[in-house]
């Protein structure tokens, strides 16, 4: 049950992140968690089912990356291996001007994502059920992933979908130095540490882009 305790936890976390969101957006973020909790009983979308942990691990963990990513002013964003919708759905709720595509190859997960998009009124979001290597679409200026693959595979599989001048943003836990070392020689990278309220674990964004 998502209730007042989770709302208070979310508002406190948003304040820590410096995100001033109106009541309507907060309500939609919590409605998304309620949907995730409901569908998870049948579709096994997440192993985290305690409401307070869902706030920290699904909402705040995604939104901690929002301001750095918003600084890139993305117009078209692809979230690869979107699963239960993180970070793509929280991003879409907070940033209605971003055109976001949620991609996953699992039919059950994309069925949930499509329903969430409808119920939350996310008109700027499209859901694609396919393997990333089979996707053909207009290029994206930002491609994100949260738990899709190691960095080298992420870059290799999505490179045809990256617009000229675009970037990859991989949301990671502990800084993945071995994965970074395995990146192709023509890929530049940097690590941006993140602090997630209520989450006692390391988080970071690994930014990547083709070298000029």
PDB file of C-alpha atoms in Angstrom:
ATOM      1  CA  UNK A   1       0.000   0.000   0.000  1.00  0.00           C
ATOM      2  CA  UNK A   2       1.396   3.366  -1.068  1.00  0.00           C
ATOM      3  CA  UNK A   3       0.223   6.010   1.388  1.00  0.00           C
ATOM      4  CA  UNK A   4       1.058   9.110   3.382  1.00  0.00           C
ATOM      5  CA  UNK A   5       4.276   7.692   4.811  1.00  0.00           C
ATOM      6  CA  UNK A   6       5.659   7.113   1.324  1.00  0.00           C
ATOM      7  CA  UNK A   7       4.513  10.573   0.223  1.00  0.00           C
ATOM      8  CA  UNK A   8       6.383  12.159   3.121  1.00  0.00           C
ATOM      9  CA  UNK A   9       9.464  10.071   2.330  1.00  0.00           C
ATOM     10  CA  UNK A  10       9.307  11.084  -1.342  1.00  0.00           C
ATOM     11  CA  UNK A  11       8.868  14.780  -0.582  1.00  0.00           C
ATOM     12  CA  UNK A  12      11.816  14.731   1.814  1.00  0.00           C
ATOM     13  CA  UNK A  13      13.951  12.988  -0.776  1.00  0.00           C
ATOM     14  CA  UNK A  14      12.955  15.425  -3.519  1.00  0.00           C
ATOM     15  CA  UNK A  15      13.917  18.312  -1.258  1.00  0.00           C
ATOM     16  CA  UNK A  16      17.332  16.733  -0.682  1.00  0.00           C
ATOM     17  CA  UNK A  17      17.774  16.427  -4.449  1.00  0.00           C
ATOM     18  CA  UNK A  18      16.790  20.054  -4.996  1.00  0.00           C
ATOM     19  CA  UNK A  19      13.730  19.112  -7.031  1.00  0.00           C
ATOM     20  CA  UNK A  20      10.737  21.381  -6.408  1.00  0.00           C
ATOM     21  CA  UNK A  21       7.820  19.412  -7.863  1.00  0.00           C
ATOM     22  CA  UNK A  22       4.158  20.345  -7.617  1.00  0.00           C
ATOM     23  CA  UNK A  23       1.541  18.209  -5.899  1.00  0.00           C
ATOM     24  CA  UNK A  24       0.254  16.788  -9.176  1.00  0.00           C
ATOM     25  CA  UNK A  25       3.658  15.421 -10.169  1.00  0.00           C
ATOM     26  CA  UNK A  26       4.236  13.944  -6.698  1.00  0.00           C
ATOM     27  CA  UNK A  27       0.824  12.255  -6.925  1.00  0.00           C
ATOM     28  CA  UNK A  28       1.668  10.754 -10.322  1.00  0.00           C
ATOM     29  CA  UNK A  29       5.011   9.446  -9.063  1.00  0.00           C
ATOM     30  CA  UNK A  30       3.217   7.694  -6.208  1.00  0.00           C
ATOM     31  CA  UNK A  31       0.516   6.433  -8.597  1.00  0.00           C
ATOM     32  CA  UNK A  32       3.285   4.876 -10.675  1.00  0.00           C
ATOM     33  CA  UNK A  33       4.600   3.043  -7.609  1.00  0.00           C
ATOM     34  CA  UNK A  34       1.095   1.826  -6.794  1.00  0.00           C
ATOM     35  CA  UNK A  35       0.758   0.453 -10.335  1.00  0.00           C
ATOM     36  CA  UNK A  36       4.146  -1.228 -10.092  1.00  0.00           C
ATOM     37  CA  UNK A  37       3.181  -2.827  -6.789  1.00  0.00           C
ATOM     38  CA  UNK A  38      -0.166  -4.026  -8.195  1.00  0.00           C
ATOM     39  CA  UNK A  39       1.237  -5.505 -11.411  1.00  0.00           C
ATOM     40  CA  UNK A  40       4.220  -7.021  -9.650  1.00  0.00           C
ATOM     41  CA  UNK A  41       1.958  -9.584  -7.971  1.00  0.00           C
ATOM     42  CA  UNK A  42       1.363 -11.198 -11.366  1.00  0.00           C
ATOM     43  CA  UNK A  43       4.273 -10.110 -13.567  1.00  0.00           C
ATOM     44  CA  UNK A  44       7.307 -10.154 -11.194  1.00  0.00           C
ATOM     45  CA  UNK A  45       8.566  -6.747 -12.301  1.00  0.00           C
ATOM     46  CA  UNK A  46      10.746  -6.032  -9.268  1.00  0.00           C
ATOM     47  CA  UNK A  47      12.220  -7.872  -6.307  1.00  0.00           C
ATOM     48  CA  UNK A  48      11.717  -4.771  -4.162  1.00  0.00           C
ATOM     49  CA  UNK A  49       8.161  -4.740  -2.828  1.00  0.00           C
ATOM     50  CA  UNK A  50       8.406  -2.897   0.505  1.00  0.00           C
ATOM     51  CA  UNK A  51       6.783   0.518  -0.144  1.00  0.00           C
ATOM     52  CA  UNK A  52       9.486   2.535   1.624  1.00  0.00           C
ATOM     53  CA  UNK A  53      12.244   0.770  -0.325  1.00  0.00           C
ATOM     54  CA  UNK A  54      10.334   1.287  -3.564  1.00  0.00           C
ATOM     55  CA  UNK A  55      10.431   5.042  -2.951  1.00  0.00           C
ATOM     56  CA  UNK A  56      14.205   5.060  -2.445  1.00  0.00           C
ATOM     57  CA  UNK A  57      15.212   2.352  -4.937  1.00  0.00           C
ATOM     58  CA  UNK A  58      12.800   3.141  -7.782  1.00  0.00           C
ATOM     59  CA  UNK A  59      11.824   6.802  -7.561  1.00  0.00           C
ATOM     60  CA  UNK A  60      14.666   8.598  -5.804  1.00  0.00           C
ATOM     61  CA  UNK A  61      17.318   6.351  -7.376  1.00  0.00           C
ATOM     62  CA  UNK A  62      16.021   7.395 -10.811  1.00  0.00           C
ATOM     63  CA  UNK A  63      15.413  11.055  -9.982  1.00  0.00           C
ATOM     64  CA  UNK A  64      18.906  11.510  -8.511  1.00  0.00           C
ATOM     65  CA  UNK A  65      20.081  11.393 -12.127  1.00  0.00           C
ATOM     66  CA  UNK A  66      17.454  13.811 -13.427  1.00  0.00           C
ATOM     67  CA  UNK A  67      19.242  17.129 -12.975  1.00  0.00           C
ATOM     68  CA  UNK A  68      22.546  15.970 -14.520  1.00  0.00           C
ATOM     69  CA  UNK A  69      20.657  14.479 -17.468  1.00  0.00           C
ATOM     70  CA  UNK A  70      18.415  17.529 -17.832  1.00  0.00           C
ATOM     71  CA  UNK A  71      21.582  19.579 -18.150  1.00  0.00           C
ATOM     72  CA  UNK A  72      22.131  17.895 -21.504  1.00  0.00           C
ATOM     73  CA  UNK A  73      18.710  19.192 -22.637  1.00  0.00           C
ATOM     74  CA  UNK A  74      17.709  15.952 -24.355  1.00  0.00           C
ATOM     75  CA  UNK A  75      14.847  16.125 -26.836  1.00  0.00           C
ATOM     76  CA  UNK A  76      14.684  12.418 -27.641  1.00  0.00           C
ATOM     77  CA  UNK A  77      15.637   9.892 -24.972  1.00  0.00           C
ATOM     78  CA  UNK A  78      15.813   6.101 -25.247  1.00  0.00           C
ATOM     79  CA  UNK A  79      15.672   4.027 -22.044  1.00  0.00           C
ATOM     80  CA  UNK A  80      17.114   0.588 -22.868  1.00  0.00           C
ATOM     81  CA  UNK A  81      16.105  -2.440 -20.823  1.00  0.00           C
ATOM     82  CA  UNK A  82      13.462  -0.329 -19.129  1.00  0.00           C
ATOM     83  CA  UNK A  83      11.990  -3.275 -17.179  1.00  0.00           C
ATOM     84  CA  UNK A  84       9.610  -1.839 -14.631  1.00  0.00           C
ATOM     85  CA  UNK A  85      10.133   1.656 -16.046  1.00  0.00           C
ATOM     86  CA  UNK A  86      13.183   3.079 -14.305  1.00  0.00           C
ATOM     87  CA  UNK A  87      14.445   5.633 -14.957  1.00  0.00           C
ATOM     88  CA  UNK A  88      12.226   6.349 -17.973  1.00  0.00           C
ATOM     89  CA  UNK A  89       8.813   6.676 -16.316  1.00  0.00           C
ATOM     90  CA  UNK A  90       9.929   8.920 -13.416  1.00  0.00           C
ATOM     91  CA  UNK A  91      11.762  11.071 -15.973  1.00  0.00           C
ATOM     92  CA  UNK A  92       8.641  11.260 -18.150  1.00  0.00           C
ATOM     93  CA  UNK A  93       6.418  12.264 -15.223  1.00  0.00           C
ATOM     94  CA  UNK A  94       8.734  15.100 -14.218  1.00  0.00           C
ATOM     95  CA  UNK A  95       9.752  16.184 -17.743  1.00  0.00           C
ATOM     96  CA  UNK A  96       6.660  16.142 -19.995  1.00  0.00           C
ATOM     97  CA  UNK A  97       8.558  17.948 -22.768  1.00  0.00           C
ATOM     98  CA  UNK A  98      10.982  15.046 -23.303  1.00  0.00           C
ATOM     99  CA  UNK A  99      10.124  12.503 -25.998  1.00  0.00           C
ATOM    100  CA  UNK A 100      10.948   9.183 -24.328  1.00  0.00           C
ATOM    101  CA  UNK A 101      11.017   5.645 -25.717  1.00  0.00           C
ATOM    102  CA  UNK A 102      10.944   2.735 -23.259  1.00  0.00           C
ATOM    103  CA  UNK A 103      12.552  -0.373 -24.756  1.00  0.00           C
ATOM    104  CA  UNK A 104      12.456  -3.902 -23.365  1.00  0.00           C
ATOM    105  CA  UNK A 105      12.367  -7.342 -24.989  1.00  0.00           C
ATOM    106  CA  UNK A 106      10.144  -8.867 -22.288  1.00  0.00           C
ATOM    107  CA  UNK A 107       6.462  -8.892 -23.294  1.00  0.00           C
ATOM    108  CA  UNK A 108       5.144  -8.872 -19.731  1.00  0.00           C
ATOM    109  CA  UNK A 109       7.268  -5.888 -18.812  1.00  0.00           C
ATOM    110  CA  UNK A 110       6.278  -3.911 -21.895  1.00  0.00           C
ATOM    111  CA  UNK A 111       2.612  -4.745 -21.245  1.00  0.00           C
ATOM    112  CA  UNK A 112       3.010  -3.137 -17.831  1.00  0.00           C
ATOM    113  CA  UNK A 113       4.884  -0.168 -19.290  1.00  0.00           C
ATOM    114  CA  UNK A 114       2.150   0.417 -21.872  1.00  0.00           C
ATOM    115  CA  UNK A 115      -0.540   0.314 -19.197  1.00  0.00           C
ATOM    116  CA  UNK A 116       1.428   2.691 -16.984  1.00  0.00           C
ATOM    117  CA  UNK A 117       1.841   5.118 -19.883  1.00  0.00           C
ATOM    118  CA  UNK A 118      -1.936   5.067 -20.471  1.00  0.00           C
ATOM    119  CA  UNK A 119      -2.998   5.353 -16.828  1.00  0.00           C
ATOM    120  CA  UNK A 120      -0.464   8.085 -16.023  1.00  0.00           C
ATOM    121  CA  UNK A 121      -1.282  10.066 -19.175  1.00  0.00           C
ATOM    122  CA  UNK A 122       2.288  10.069 -20.491  1.00  0.00           C
ATOM    123  CA  UNK A 123       1.467  11.067 -24.053  1.00  0.00           C
ATOM    124  CA  UNK A 124       5.092  11.785 -24.941  1.00  0.00           C
ATOM    125  CA  UNK A 125       6.187   8.225 -24.124  1.00  0.00           C
ATOM    126  CA  UNK A 126       6.264   5.276 -26.516  1.00  0.00           C
ATOM    127  CA  UNK A 127       6.886   1.642 -25.559  1.00  0.00           C
ATOM    128  CA  UNK A 128       8.755  -0.795 -27.812  1.00  0.00           C
ATOM    129  CA  UNK A 129       8.958  -4.547 -27.228  1.00  0.00           C
ATOM    130  CA  UNK A 130      12.007  -5.731 -29.145  1.00  0.00           C
ATOM    131  CA  UNK A 131      15.657  -6.644 -28.823  1.00  0.00           C
ATOM    132  CA  UNK A 132      17.798  -3.531 -28.997  1.00  0.00           C
ATOM    133  CA  UNK A 133      19.812  -4.875 -31.928  1.00  0.00           C
ATOM    134  CA  UNK A 134      16.596  -5.197 -33.964  1.00  0.00           C
ATOM    135  CA  UNK A 135      15.347  -1.668 -33.321  1.00  0.00           C
ATOM    136  CA  UNK A 136      15.265   0.776 -36.211  1.00  0.00           C
ATOM    137  CA  UNK A 137      14.260   4.278 -35.218  1.00  0.00           C
ATOM    138  CA  UNK A 138      15.161   7.900 -35.631  1.00  0.00           C
ATOM    139  CA  UNK A 139      18.365   8.608 -33.677  1.00  0.00           C
ATOM    140  CA  UNK A 140      18.275   9.584 -30.002  1.00  0.00           C
ATOM    141  CA  UNK A 141      20.382  12.337 -28.498  1.00  0.00           C
ATOM    142  CA  UNK A 142      20.515  10.558 -25.128  1.00  0.00           C
ATOM    143  CA  UNK A 143      20.412   6.816 -24.414  1.00  0.00           C
ATOM    144  CA  UNK A 144      20.057   5.617 -20.827  1.00  0.00           C
ATOM    145  CA  UNK A 145      20.195   2.255 -19.095  1.00  0.00           C
ATOM    146  CA  UNK A 146      19.913   1.213 -15.480  1.00  0.00           C
ATOM    147  CA  UNK A 147      20.460  -2.548 -15.470  1.00  0.00           C
ATOM    148  CA  UNK A 148      20.755  -3.519 -19.109  1.00  0.00           C
ATOM    149  CA  UNK A 149      24.292  -4.762 -19.804  1.00  0.00           C
ATOM    150  CA  UNK A 150      27.930  -3.998 -19.190  1.00  0.00           C
ATOM    151  CA  UNK A 151      29.126  -0.736 -20.697  1.00  0.00           C
ATOM    152  CA  UNK A 152      30.882  -2.187 -23.729  1.00  0.00           C
ATOM    153  CA  UNK A 153      27.792  -4.171 -24.782  1.00  0.00           C
ATOM    154  CA  UNK A 154      25.523  -1.223 -24.037  1.00  0.00           C
ATOM    155  CA  UNK A 155      27.542   1.010 -26.355  1.00  0.00           C
ATOM    156  CA  UNK A 156      27.953  -1.644 -29.050  1.00  0.00           C
ATOM    157  CA  UNK A 157      24.274  -2.572 -29.214  1.00  0.00           C
ATOM    158  CA  UNK A 158      22.893   0.965 -29.128  1.00  0.00           C
ATOM    159  CA  UNK A 159      25.497   2.783 -31.193  1.00  0.00           C
ATOM    160  CA  UNK A 160      23.390   2.733 -34.387  1.00  0.00           C
ATOM    161  CA  UNK A 161      20.613   4.508 -32.451  1.00  0.00           C
ATOM    162  CA  UNK A 162      22.745   7.390 -31.127  1.00  0.00           C
ATOM    163  CA  UNK A 163      22.372  10.744 -32.863  1.00  0.00           C
ATOM    164  CA  UNK A 164      25.412  12.698 -33.957  1.00  0.00           C
ATOM    165  CA  UNK A 165      26.622  14.624 -30.931  1.00  0.00           C
ATOM    166  CA  UNK A 166      24.585  12.384 -28.619  1.00  0.00           C
ATOM    167  CA  UNK A 167      25.597  10.754 -25.345  1.00  0.00           C
ATOM    168  CA  UNK A 168      25.073   7.598 -23.334  1.00  0.00           C
ATOM    169  CA  UNK A 169      24.204   7.788 -19.634  1.00  0.00           C
ATOM    170  CA  UNK A 170      24.510   4.481 -17.778  1.00  0.00           C
ATOM    171  CA  UNK A 171      23.149   4.494 -14.231  1.00  0.00           C
ATOM    172  CA  UNK A 172      25.431   2.306 -12.151  1.00  0.00           C
ATOM    173  CA  UNK A 173      26.106   1.385  -8.543  1.00  0.00           C
ATOM    174  CA  UNK A 174      29.763   1.057  -7.571  1.00  0.00           C
ATOM    175  CA  UNK A 175      31.963   2.890 -10.053  1.00  0.00           C
ATOM    176  CA  UNK A 176      32.635   0.277 -12.783  1.00  0.00           C
ATOM    177  CA  UNK A 177      36.309   0.854 -13.546  1.00  0.00           C
ATOM    178  CA  UNK A 178      36.805  -2.570 -15.189  1.00  0.00           C
ATOM    179  CA  UNK A 179      33.849  -2.005 -17.506  1.00  0.00           C
ATOM    180  CA  UNK A 180      35.162   1.439 -18.426  1.00  0.00           C
ATOM    181  CA  UNK A 181      38.573  -0.048 -19.227  1.00  0.00           C
ATOM    182  CA  UNK A 182      36.864  -2.463 -21.644  1.00  0.00           C
ATOM    183  CA  UNK A 183      35.153   0.295 -23.653  1.00  0.00           C
ATOM    184  CA  UNK A 184      36.169   0.743 -27.297  1.00  0.00           C
ATOM    185  CA  UNK A 185      39.140   3.041 -27.805  1.00  0.00           C
ATOM    186  CA  UNK A 186      37.032   5.637 -29.624  1.00  0.00           C
ATOM    187  CA  UNK A 187      34.647   6.163 -26.673  1.00  0.00           C
ATOM    188  CA  UNK A 188      35.298   8.903 -24.128  1.00  0.00           C
ATOM    189  CA  UNK A 189      33.876   8.422 -20.629  1.00  0.00           C
ATOM    190  CA  UNK A 190      33.609  10.103 -17.265  1.00  0.00           C
ATOM    191  CA  UNK A 191      31.993   9.187 -13.953  1.00  0.00           C
ATOM    192  CA  UNK A 192      29.581  11.494 -12.142  1.00  0.00           C
ATOM    193  CA  UNK A 193      28.863  10.356  -8.544  1.00  0.00           C
ATOM    194  CA  UNK A 194      25.264  10.560  -7.334  1.00  0.00           C
ATOM    195  CA  UNK A 195      23.794  10.740  -3.849  1.00  0.00           C
ATOM    196  CA  UNK A 196      20.411   9.055  -3.446  1.00  0.00           C
ATOM    197  CA  UNK A 197      18.426  10.060  -0.331  1.00  0.00           C
ATOM    198  CA  UNK A 198      17.666   7.080   1.891  1.00  0.00           C
ATOM    199  CA  UNK A 199      19.906   4.742  -0.062  1.00  0.00           C
ATOM    200  CA  UNK A 200      23.042   3.640   1.731  1.00  0.00           C
ATOM    201  CA  UNK A 201      24.858   2.548  -1.405  1.00  0.00           C
ATOM    202  CA  UNK A 202      27.056   4.030  -4.102  1.00  0.00           C
ATOM    203  CA  UNK A 203      25.444   5.341  -7.261  1.00  0.00           C
ATOM    204  CA  UNK A 204      26.870   7.087 -10.303  1.00  0.00           C
ATOM    205  CA  UNK A 205      26.272   8.008 -13.927  1.00  0.00           C
ATOM    206  CA  UNK A 206      28.827   6.840 -16.448  1.00  0.00           C
ATOM    207  CA  UNK A 207      28.721   9.364 -19.278  1.00  0.00           C
ATOM    208  CA  UNK A 208      30.001   8.156 -22.651  1.00  0.00           C
ATOM    209  CA  UNK A 209      30.257   9.632 -26.106  1.00  0.00           C
ATOM    210  CA  UNK A 210      32.204   8.993 -29.305  1.00  0.00           C
ATOM    211  CA  UNK A 211      35.495  10.853 -29.420  1.00  0.00           C
ATOM    212  CA  UNK A 212      35.639  13.676 -31.930  1.00  0.00           C
TER     213      UNK A 212
END
